[in-house]
Tab-separated table of C-alpha atoms in Angstrom:
chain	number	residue	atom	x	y	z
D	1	UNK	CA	4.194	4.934	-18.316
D	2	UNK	CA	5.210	8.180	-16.648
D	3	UNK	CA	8.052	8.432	-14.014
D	4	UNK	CA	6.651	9.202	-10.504
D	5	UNK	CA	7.799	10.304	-7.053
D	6	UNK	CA	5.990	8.642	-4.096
D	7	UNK	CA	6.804	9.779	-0.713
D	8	UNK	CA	5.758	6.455	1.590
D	9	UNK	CA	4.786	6.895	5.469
D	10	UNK	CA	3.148	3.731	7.455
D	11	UNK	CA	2.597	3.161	11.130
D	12	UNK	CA	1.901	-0.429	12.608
D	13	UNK	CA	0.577	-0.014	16.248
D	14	UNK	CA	-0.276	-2.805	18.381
D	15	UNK	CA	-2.540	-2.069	21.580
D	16	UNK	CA	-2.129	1.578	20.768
D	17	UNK	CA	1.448	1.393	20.931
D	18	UNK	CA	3.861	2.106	18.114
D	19	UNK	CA	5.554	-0.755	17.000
D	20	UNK	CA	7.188	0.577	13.300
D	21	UNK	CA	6.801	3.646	11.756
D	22	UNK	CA	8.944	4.504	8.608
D	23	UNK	CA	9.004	7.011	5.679
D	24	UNK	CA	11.156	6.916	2.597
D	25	UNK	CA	11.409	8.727	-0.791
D	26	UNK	CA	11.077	6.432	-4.161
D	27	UNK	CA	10.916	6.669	-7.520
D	28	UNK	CA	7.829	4.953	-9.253
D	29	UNK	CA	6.212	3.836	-12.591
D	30	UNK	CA	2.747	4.653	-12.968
D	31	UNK	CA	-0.473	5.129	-15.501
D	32	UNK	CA	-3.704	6.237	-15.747
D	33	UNK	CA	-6.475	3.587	-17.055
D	34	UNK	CA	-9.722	4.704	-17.595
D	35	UNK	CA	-11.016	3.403	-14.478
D	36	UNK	CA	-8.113	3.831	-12.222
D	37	UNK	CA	-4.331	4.570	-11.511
D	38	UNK	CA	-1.341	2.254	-11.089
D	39	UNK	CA	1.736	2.929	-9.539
D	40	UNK	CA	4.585	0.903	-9.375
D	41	UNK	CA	7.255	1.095	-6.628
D	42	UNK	CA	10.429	-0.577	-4.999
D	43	UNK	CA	10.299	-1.405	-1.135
D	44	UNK	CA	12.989	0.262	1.052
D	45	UNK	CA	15.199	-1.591	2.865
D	46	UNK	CA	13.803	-0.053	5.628
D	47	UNK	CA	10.618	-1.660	5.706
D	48	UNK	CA	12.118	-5.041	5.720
D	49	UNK	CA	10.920	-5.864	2.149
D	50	UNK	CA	13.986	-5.103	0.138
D	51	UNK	CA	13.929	-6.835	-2.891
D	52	UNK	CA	9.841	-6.298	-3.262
D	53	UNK	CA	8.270	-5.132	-6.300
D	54	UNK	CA	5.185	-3.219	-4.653
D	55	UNK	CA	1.844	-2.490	-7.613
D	56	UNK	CA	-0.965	-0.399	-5.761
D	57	UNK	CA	-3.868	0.023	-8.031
D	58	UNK	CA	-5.820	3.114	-7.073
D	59	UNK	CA	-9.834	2.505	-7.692
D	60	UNK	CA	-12.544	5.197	-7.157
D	61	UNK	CA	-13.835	3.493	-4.083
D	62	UNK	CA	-10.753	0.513	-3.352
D	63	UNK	CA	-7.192	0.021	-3.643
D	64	UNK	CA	-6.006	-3.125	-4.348
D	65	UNK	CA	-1.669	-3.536	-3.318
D	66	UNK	CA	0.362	-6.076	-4.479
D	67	UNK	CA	3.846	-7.629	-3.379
D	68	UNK	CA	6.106	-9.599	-5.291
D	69	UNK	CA	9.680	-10.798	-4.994
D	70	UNK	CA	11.039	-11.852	-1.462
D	71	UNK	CA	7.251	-12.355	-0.084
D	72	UNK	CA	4.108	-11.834	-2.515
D	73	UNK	CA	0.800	-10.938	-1.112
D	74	UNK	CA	-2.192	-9.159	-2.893
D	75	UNK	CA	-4.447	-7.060	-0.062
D	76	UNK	CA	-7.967	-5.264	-1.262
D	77	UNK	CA	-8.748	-1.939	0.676
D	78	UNK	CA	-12.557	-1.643	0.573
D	79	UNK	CA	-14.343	0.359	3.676
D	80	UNK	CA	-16.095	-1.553	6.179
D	81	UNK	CA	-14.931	-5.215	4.655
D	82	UNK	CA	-12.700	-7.919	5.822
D	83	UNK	CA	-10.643	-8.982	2.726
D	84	UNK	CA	-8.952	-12.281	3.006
D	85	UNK	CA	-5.255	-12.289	1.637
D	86	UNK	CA	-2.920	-14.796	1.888
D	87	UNK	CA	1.236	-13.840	3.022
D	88	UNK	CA	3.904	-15.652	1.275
D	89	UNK	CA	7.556	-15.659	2.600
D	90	UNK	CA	10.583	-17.283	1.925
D	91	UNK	CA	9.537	-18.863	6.033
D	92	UNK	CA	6.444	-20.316	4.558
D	93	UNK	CA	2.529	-19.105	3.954
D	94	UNK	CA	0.204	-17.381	6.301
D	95	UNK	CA	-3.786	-16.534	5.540
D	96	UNK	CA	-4.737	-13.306	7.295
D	97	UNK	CA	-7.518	-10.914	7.032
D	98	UNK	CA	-7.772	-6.843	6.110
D	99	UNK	CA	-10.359	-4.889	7.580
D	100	UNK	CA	-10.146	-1.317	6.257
D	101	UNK	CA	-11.657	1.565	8.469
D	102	UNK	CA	-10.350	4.231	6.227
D	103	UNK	CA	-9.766	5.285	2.894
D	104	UNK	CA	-9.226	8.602	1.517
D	105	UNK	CA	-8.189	9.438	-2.286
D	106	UNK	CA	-7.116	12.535	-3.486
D	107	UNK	CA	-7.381	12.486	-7.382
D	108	UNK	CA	-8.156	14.223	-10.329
D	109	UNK	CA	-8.260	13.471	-14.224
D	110	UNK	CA	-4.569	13.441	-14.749
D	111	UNK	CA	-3.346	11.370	-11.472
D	112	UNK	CA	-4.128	10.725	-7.783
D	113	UNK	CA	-2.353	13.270	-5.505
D	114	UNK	CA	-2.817	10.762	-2.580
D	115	UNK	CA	-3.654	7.876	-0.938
D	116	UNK	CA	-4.826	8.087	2.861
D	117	UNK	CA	-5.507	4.257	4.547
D	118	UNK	CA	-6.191	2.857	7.606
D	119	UNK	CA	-6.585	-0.646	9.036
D	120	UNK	CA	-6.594	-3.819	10.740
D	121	UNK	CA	-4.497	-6.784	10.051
D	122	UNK	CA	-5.985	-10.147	11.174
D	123	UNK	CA	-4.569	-14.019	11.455
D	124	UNK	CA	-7.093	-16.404	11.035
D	125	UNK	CA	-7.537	-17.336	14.370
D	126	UNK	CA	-9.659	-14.489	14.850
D	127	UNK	CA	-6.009	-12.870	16.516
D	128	UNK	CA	-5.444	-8.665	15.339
D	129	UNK	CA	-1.749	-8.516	14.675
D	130	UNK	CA	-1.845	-4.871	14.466
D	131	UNK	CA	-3.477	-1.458	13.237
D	132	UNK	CA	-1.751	0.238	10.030
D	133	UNK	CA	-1.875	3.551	8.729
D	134	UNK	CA	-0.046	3.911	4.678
D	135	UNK	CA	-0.344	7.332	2.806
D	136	UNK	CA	0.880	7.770	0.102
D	137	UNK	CA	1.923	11.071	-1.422
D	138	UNK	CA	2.281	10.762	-5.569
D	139	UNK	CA	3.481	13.547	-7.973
D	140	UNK	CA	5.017	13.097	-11.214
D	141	UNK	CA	8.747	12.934	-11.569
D	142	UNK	CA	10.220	16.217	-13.638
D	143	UNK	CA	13.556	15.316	-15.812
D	144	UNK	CA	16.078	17.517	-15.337
């Protein structure tokens, strides 16, 4: 595994307002598989998740992020699809919905540049809790 830098931006909006917006600097372990990337990264205390192990796995045509540690979820990014996922906390479980309307990858052989996202998050009930934006911006960490 090579040592990565990811910059991380999201924006939650509810009713086209901004609820949280955020963007941090972290260091990240990642590899290229024949059929896609994975990156590993630590969540900022920032975002409320400190003390979460975040995997994205970068697809040609999906992403697929995982949490783990203080809550775990596992959310697939595919265009045009509602993805069930279910949220666990330390507070207790949820079942929600993605729907993504975006999804832009920048890649080549070697590594994905970036990760461009947009979507809705959805509670069962047929209830949007919010629209999200998440880019991420990858490029391998030099030693010094």
């Amino acid at each position: 595994m090579k040592n990565w830098q990811v910059k991380v931006s999201t924006i939650h909006k509810l009713d086209g307002d901004v609820i949280d917006e955020f963007e941090f600097f972290t260091q990240a372990k990642g590899i290229m598989k024949s059929d896609h990337f994975q990156i590993f990264y630590k969540e900022s205390e920032i975002t409320g998740m400190d003390g979460v192990l975040t995997k994205v796995e970068i697809f040609q045509g999906h992403v697929v992020l995982v949490r783990s540690g203080n809550c775990n979820q596992s959310m697939r990014f595919i265009v045009g699809e509602i993805q069930g996922f279910d949220y666990e906390t330390p507070y207790g479980n949820i079942s929600l919905g993605v729907k993504t309307a975006h999804l832009k990858i920048d890649r080549d052989d070697k590594q994905v540049h970036s990760v461009n996202l947009a979507y809705e998050i959805w509670a069962q009930e047929d209830r949007k809790l919010g629209d999200y934006q998440l880019r991420l911006s990858i490029q391998e960490a030099f030693k010094k």
